[in-house]
Short mmCIF file of C-alpha atoms in Angstrom, two decimals:
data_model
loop_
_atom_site.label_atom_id
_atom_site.label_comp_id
_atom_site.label_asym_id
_atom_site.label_seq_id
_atom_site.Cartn_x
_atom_site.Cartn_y
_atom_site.Cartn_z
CA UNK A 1 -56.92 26.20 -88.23
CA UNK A 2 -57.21 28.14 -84.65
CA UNK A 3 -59.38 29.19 -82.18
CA UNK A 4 -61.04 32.42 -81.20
CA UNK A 5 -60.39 33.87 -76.97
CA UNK A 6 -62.49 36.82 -76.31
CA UNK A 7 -61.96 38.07 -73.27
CA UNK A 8 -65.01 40.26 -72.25
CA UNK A 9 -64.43 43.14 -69.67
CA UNK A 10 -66.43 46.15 -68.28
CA UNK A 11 -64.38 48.79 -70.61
CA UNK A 12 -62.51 46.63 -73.47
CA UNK A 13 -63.49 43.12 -75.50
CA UNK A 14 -59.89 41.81 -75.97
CA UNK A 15 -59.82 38.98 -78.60
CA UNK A 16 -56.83 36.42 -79.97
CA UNK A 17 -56.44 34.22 -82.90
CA UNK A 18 -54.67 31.35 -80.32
CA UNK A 19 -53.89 28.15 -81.81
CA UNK A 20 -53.74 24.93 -79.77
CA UNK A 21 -50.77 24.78 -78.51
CA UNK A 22 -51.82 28.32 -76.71
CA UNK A 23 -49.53 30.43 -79.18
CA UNK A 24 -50.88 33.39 -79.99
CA UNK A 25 -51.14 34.25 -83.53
CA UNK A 26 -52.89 38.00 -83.17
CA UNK A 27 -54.11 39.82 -80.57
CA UNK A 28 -56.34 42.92 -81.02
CA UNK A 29 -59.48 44.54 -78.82
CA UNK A 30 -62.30 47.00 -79.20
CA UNK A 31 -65.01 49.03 -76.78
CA UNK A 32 -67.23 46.96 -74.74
CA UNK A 33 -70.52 48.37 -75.47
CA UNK A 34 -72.82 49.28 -73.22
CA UNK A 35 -75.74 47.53 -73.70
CA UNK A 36 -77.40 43.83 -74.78
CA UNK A 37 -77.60 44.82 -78.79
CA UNK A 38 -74.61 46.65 -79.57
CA UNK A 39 -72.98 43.63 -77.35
CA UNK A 40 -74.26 41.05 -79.61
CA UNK A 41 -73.52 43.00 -82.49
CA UNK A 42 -69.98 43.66 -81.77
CA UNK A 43 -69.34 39.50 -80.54
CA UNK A 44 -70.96 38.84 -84.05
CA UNK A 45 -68.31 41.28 -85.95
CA UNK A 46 -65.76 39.69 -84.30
CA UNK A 47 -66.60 35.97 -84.59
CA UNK A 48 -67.45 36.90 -88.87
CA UNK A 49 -64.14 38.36 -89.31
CA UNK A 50 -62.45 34.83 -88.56
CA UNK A 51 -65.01 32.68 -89.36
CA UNK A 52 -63.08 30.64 -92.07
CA UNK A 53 -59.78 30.41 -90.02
CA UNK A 54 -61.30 28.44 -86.59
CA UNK A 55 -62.65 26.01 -85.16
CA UNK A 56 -64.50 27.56 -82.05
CA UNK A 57 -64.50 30.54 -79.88
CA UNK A 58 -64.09 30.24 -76.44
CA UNK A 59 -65.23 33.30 -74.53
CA UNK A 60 -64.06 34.64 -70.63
CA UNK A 61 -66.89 37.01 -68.81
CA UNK A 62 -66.99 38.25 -65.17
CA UNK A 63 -69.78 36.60 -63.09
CA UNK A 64 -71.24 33.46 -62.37
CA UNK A 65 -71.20 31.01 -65.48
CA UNK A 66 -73.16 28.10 -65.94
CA UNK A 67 -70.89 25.85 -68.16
CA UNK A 68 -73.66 23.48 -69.12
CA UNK A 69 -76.13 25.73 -70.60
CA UNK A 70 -73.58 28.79 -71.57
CA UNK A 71 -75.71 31.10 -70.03
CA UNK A 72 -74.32 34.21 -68.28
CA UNK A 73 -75.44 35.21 -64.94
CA UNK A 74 -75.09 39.08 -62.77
CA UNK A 75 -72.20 39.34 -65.39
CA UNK A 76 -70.25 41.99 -63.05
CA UNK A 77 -70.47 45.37 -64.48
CA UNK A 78 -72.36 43.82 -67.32
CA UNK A 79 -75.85 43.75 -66.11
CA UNK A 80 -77.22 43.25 -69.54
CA UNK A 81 -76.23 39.54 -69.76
CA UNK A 82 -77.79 38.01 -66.92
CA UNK A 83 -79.62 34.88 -67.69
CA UNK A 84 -78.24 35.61 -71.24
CA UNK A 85 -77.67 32.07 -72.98
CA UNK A 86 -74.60 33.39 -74.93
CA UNK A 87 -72.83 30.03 -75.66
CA UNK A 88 -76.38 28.92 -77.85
CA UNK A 89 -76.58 32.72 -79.62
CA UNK A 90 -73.26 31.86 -80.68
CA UNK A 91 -73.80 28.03 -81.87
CA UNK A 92 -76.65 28.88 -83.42
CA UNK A 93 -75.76 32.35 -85.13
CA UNK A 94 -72.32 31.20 -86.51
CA UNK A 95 -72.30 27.69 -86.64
CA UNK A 96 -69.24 27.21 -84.59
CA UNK A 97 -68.85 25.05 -81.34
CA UNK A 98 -68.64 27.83 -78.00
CA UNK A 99 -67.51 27.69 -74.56
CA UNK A 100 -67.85 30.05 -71.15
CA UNK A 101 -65.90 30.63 -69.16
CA UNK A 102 -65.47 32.82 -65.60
CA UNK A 103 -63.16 35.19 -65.94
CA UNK A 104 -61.18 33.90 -62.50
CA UNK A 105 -61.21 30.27 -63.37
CA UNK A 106 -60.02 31.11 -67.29
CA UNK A 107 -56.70 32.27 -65.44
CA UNK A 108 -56.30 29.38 -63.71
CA UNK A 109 -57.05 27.22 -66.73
CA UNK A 110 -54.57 29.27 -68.86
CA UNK A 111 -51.56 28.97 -65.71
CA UNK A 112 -52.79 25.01 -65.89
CA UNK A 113 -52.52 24.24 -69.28
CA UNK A 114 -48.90 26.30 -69.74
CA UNK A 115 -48.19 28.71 -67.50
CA UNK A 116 -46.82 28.31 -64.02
CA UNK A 117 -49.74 25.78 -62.67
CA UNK A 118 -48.25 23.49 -65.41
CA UNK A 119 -48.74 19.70 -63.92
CA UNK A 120 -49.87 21.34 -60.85
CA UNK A 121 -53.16 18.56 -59.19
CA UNK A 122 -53.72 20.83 -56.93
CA UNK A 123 -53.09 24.64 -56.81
CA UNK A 124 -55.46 28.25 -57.38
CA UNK A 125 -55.02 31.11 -59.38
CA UNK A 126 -55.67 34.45 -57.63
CA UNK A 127 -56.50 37.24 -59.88
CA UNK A 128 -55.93 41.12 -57.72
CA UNK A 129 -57.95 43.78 -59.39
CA UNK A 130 -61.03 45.57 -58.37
CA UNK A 131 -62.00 42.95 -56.92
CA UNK A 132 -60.39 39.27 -55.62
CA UNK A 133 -60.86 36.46 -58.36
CA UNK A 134 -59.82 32.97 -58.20
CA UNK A 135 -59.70 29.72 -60.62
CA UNK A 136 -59.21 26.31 -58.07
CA UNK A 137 -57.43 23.77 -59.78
CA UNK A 138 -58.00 20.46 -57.12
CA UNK A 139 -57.87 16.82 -57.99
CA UNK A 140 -56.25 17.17 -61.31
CA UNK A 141 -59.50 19.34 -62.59
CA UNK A 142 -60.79 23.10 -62.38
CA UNK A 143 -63.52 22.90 -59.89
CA UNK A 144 -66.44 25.02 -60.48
CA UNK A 145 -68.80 24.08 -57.33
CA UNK A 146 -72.59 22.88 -57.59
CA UNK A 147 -73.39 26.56 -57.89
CA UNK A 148 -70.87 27.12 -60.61
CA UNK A 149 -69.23 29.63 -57.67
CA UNK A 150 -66.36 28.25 -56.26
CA UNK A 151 -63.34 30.48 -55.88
CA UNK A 152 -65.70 33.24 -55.54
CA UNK A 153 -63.32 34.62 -52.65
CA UNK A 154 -63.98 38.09 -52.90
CA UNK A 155 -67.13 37.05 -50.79
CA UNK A 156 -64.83 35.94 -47.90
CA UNK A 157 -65.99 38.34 -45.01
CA UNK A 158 -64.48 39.00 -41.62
CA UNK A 159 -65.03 36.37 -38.71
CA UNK A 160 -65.74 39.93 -36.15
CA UNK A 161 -67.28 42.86 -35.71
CA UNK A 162 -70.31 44.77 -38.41
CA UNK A 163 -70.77 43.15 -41.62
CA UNK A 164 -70.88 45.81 -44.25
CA UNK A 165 -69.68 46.08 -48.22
CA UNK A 166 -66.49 47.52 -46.78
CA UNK A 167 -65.69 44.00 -44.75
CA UNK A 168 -65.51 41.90 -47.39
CA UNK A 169 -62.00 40.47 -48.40
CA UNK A 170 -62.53 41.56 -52.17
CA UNK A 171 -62.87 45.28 -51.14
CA UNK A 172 -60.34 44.81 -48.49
CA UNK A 173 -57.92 43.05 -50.97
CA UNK A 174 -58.56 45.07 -53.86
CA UNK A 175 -55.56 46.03 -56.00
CA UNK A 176 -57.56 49.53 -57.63
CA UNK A 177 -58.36 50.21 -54.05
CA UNK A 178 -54.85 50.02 -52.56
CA UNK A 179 -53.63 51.98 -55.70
CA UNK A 180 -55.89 55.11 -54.70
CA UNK A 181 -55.29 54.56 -51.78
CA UNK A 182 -51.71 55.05 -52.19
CA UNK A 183 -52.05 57.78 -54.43
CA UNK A 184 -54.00 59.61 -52.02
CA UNK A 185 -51.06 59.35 -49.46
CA UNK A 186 -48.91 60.63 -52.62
CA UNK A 187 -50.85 63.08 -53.14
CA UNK A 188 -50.90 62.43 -56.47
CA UNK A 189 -53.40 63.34 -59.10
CA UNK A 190 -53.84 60.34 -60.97
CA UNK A 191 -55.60 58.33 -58.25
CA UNK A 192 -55.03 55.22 -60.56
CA UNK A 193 -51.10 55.84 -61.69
CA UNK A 194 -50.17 51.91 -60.29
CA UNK A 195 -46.53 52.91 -61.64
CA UNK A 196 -45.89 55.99 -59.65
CA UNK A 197 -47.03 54.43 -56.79
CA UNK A 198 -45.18 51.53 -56.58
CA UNK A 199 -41.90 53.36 -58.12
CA UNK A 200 -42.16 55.53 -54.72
CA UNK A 201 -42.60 51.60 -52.66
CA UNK A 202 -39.48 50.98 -54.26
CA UNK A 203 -37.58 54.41 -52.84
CA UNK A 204 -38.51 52.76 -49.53
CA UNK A 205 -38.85 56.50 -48.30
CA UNK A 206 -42.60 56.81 -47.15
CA UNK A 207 -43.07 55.63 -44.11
CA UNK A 208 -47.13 55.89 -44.38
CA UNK A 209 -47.02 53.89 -47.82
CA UNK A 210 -44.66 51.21 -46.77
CA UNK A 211 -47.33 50.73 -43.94
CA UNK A 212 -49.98 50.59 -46.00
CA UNK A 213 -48.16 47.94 -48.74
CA UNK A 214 -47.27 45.70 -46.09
CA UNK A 215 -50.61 45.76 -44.65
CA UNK A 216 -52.07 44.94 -47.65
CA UNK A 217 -49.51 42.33 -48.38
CA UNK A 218 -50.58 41.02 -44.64
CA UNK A 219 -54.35 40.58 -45.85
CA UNK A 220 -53.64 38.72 -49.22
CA UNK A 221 -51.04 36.47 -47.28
CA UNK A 222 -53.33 35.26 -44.27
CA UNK A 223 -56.20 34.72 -47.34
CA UNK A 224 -53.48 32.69 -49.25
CA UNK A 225 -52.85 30.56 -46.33
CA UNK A 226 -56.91 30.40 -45.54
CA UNK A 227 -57.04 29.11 -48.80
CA UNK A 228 -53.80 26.47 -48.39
CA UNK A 229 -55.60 24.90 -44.88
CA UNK A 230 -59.13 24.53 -46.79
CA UNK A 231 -57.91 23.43 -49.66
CA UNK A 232 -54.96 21.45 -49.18
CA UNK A 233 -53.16 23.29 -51.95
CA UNK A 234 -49.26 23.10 -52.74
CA UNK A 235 -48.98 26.03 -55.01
CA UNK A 236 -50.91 29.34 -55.69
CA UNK A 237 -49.84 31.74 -58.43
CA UNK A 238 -50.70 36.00 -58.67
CA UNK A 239 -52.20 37.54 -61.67
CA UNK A 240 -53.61 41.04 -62.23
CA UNK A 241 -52.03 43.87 -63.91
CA UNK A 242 -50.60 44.23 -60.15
CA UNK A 243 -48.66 41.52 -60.00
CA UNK A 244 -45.77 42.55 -62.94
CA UNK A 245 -44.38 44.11 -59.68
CA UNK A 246 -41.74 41.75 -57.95
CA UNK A 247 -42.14 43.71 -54.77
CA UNK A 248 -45.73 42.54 -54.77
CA UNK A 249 -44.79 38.85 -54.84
CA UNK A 250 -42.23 39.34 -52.80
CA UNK A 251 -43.79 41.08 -50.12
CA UNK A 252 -46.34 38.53 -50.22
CA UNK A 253 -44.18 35.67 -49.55
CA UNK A 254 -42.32 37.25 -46.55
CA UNK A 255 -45.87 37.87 -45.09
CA UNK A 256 -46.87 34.53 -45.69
CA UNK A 257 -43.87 32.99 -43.79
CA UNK A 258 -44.06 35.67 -40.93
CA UNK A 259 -47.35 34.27 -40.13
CA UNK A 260 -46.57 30.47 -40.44
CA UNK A 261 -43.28 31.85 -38.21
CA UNK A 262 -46.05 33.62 -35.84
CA UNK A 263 -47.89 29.74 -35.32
CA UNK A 264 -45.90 27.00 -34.93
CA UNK A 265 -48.57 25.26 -34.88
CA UNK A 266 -49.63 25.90 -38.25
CA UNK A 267 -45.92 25.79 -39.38
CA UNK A 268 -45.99 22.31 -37.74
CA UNK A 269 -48.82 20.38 -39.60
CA UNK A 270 -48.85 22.79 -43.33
CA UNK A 271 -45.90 22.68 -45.34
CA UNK A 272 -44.71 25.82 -46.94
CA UNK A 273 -46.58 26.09 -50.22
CA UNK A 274 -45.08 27.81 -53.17
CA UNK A 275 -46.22 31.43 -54.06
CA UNK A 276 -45.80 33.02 -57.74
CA UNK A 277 -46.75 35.18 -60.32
CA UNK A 278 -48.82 34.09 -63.11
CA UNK A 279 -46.63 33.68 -65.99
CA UNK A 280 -49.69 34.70 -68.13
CA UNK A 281 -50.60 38.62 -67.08
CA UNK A 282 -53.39 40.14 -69.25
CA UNK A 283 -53.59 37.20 -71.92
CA UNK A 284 -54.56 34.88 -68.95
CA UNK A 285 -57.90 35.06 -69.77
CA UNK A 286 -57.65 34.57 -73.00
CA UNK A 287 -55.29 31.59 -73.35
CA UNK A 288 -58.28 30.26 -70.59
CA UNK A 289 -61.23 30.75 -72.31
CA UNK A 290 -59.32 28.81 -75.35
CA UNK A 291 -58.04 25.95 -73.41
CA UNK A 292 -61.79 25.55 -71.80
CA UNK A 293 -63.31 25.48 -75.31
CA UNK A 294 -60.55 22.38 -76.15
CA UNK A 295 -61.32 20.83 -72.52
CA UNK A 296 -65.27 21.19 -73.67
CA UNK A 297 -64.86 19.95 -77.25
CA UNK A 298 -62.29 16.41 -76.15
CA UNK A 299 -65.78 16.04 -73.91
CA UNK A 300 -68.02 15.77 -76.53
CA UNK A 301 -66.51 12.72 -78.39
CA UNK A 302 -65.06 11.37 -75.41
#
């Protein structure tokens, strides 16, 4: 027998038969829909069409996720499921045990239970896309906060100047957002062509790019080591569909020990932490919400 990872986003429900040693058995997806019914309709379809070969589902959504009660709140692009008690619709409807799961923190458990967090006590998982997410993995556990919000670093704003939408590090930091960017200076039509743009990074021959990369780089960097002095991390891995670049992690890494080179200080008391890519790209989430329905079900008849 297996499980069931659905992995909900704002344009695609990705879903895995994944058994539990994290193999993947099959992997397939279909439209998310755009509202409450057709949701519930089309997590009901998939759930049925596996029914006799698992044990569970365990399911990874954007936005704040109360574990407990397995009810979904703001739910990111998916304002229908606030205050939505998912995890119950599930139980109830299908008579299988279900676990949620934030998006963020599913990477991290997925790098934690085999990918490159692997017997890690204390590290984070930093997911670059539209926005910043994160998954803290401290004192042997993933730590969700008394809000159910930790690693919510996207909400990190600047210490000076206006406060505005445009401040905050997950607009800042975005990986979308330095794509267009990039493409704009390209002047490419495709504002969202990650490929092109990073195939011209590689050429090394725009100047106004390599600025902006590097910049970029600069940002996620000083966050990463914002992170390491708060947190007392020693490792931090890179997902998002960005992060298949090796330029990205390497640029990264030279920014991070320009700055620890730029305070002594800081160089001094820290030591160097180590800086990777999550071994687990788009089937983080996935493998995550899986590992968090085992985590939930050894509590049960612990």
């Amino acid at each position: 027998m297996n499980y069931l990872g659905i992995d909900v986003g704002g344009s695609a429900i990705k879903y895995a038969l994944i058994d539990y040693t994290g193999s993947i058995v099959e992997k397939k997806q279909r439209v998310t829909p755009n509202d409450l019914t057709d949701f519930l309709e089309t997590i009901s379809s998939i759930i049925q069409s596996y029914h006799d070969q698992i044990k569970g589902v365990g399911i990874s959504l954007p936005g704040k996720i109360d574990t407990k009660k397995g009810v979904v709140y703001f739910g990111g692009a998916l304002t229908y499921l606030h205050e939505y008690p998912l995890k119950k619709y599930i139980e109830e409807t299908h008579g299988l045990p279900c676990a949620l799961s934030n998006d963020g923190k599913a990477a991290a458990l997925a790098e934690w239970w085999i990918g490159n967090l692997k017997d890690c006590s204390h590290g984070a998982a930093i997911v670059l896309g539209t926005g910043i997410g994160c998954g803290l993995i401290l004192d042997n556990k993933l730590y969700q906060g008394s809000n159910f919000q930790a690693g919510e670093i996207s909400f990190l704003a600047n210490m000076t100047g206006e406060l505005s939408l445009e401040q905050l590090i997950g607009l800042k930091g975005s990986a979308v957002g330095f794509v267009q960017s990039g493409a704009a200076l390209l002047n490419m039509d495709d504002q969202y062509d990650g490929k092109t743009v990073f195939d011209e990074l590689v050429k090394g021959e725009n100047v106004a790019l390599k600025k902006l990369f590097v910049d970029y780089c600069q940002l996620i960097a000083r966050m990463i080591i914002n992170l390491q002095v708060t947190l007392d991390l020693d490792k931090l891995v890179i997902g998002g569909g960005i992060s298949a670049q090796p330029i990205l992690i390497q640029e990264i890494k030279h920014q991070y020990r320009s700055v620890r080179k730029q305070l002594p200080l800081l160089e001094m008391n820290f030591k160097e932490i180590s800086i990777e890519a999550c071994l687990y790209g788009n089937e983080a989430n996935l493998l995550g919400a899986v590992y968090n329905l085992l985590l939930s079900i050894e509590q049960r008849f612990s």
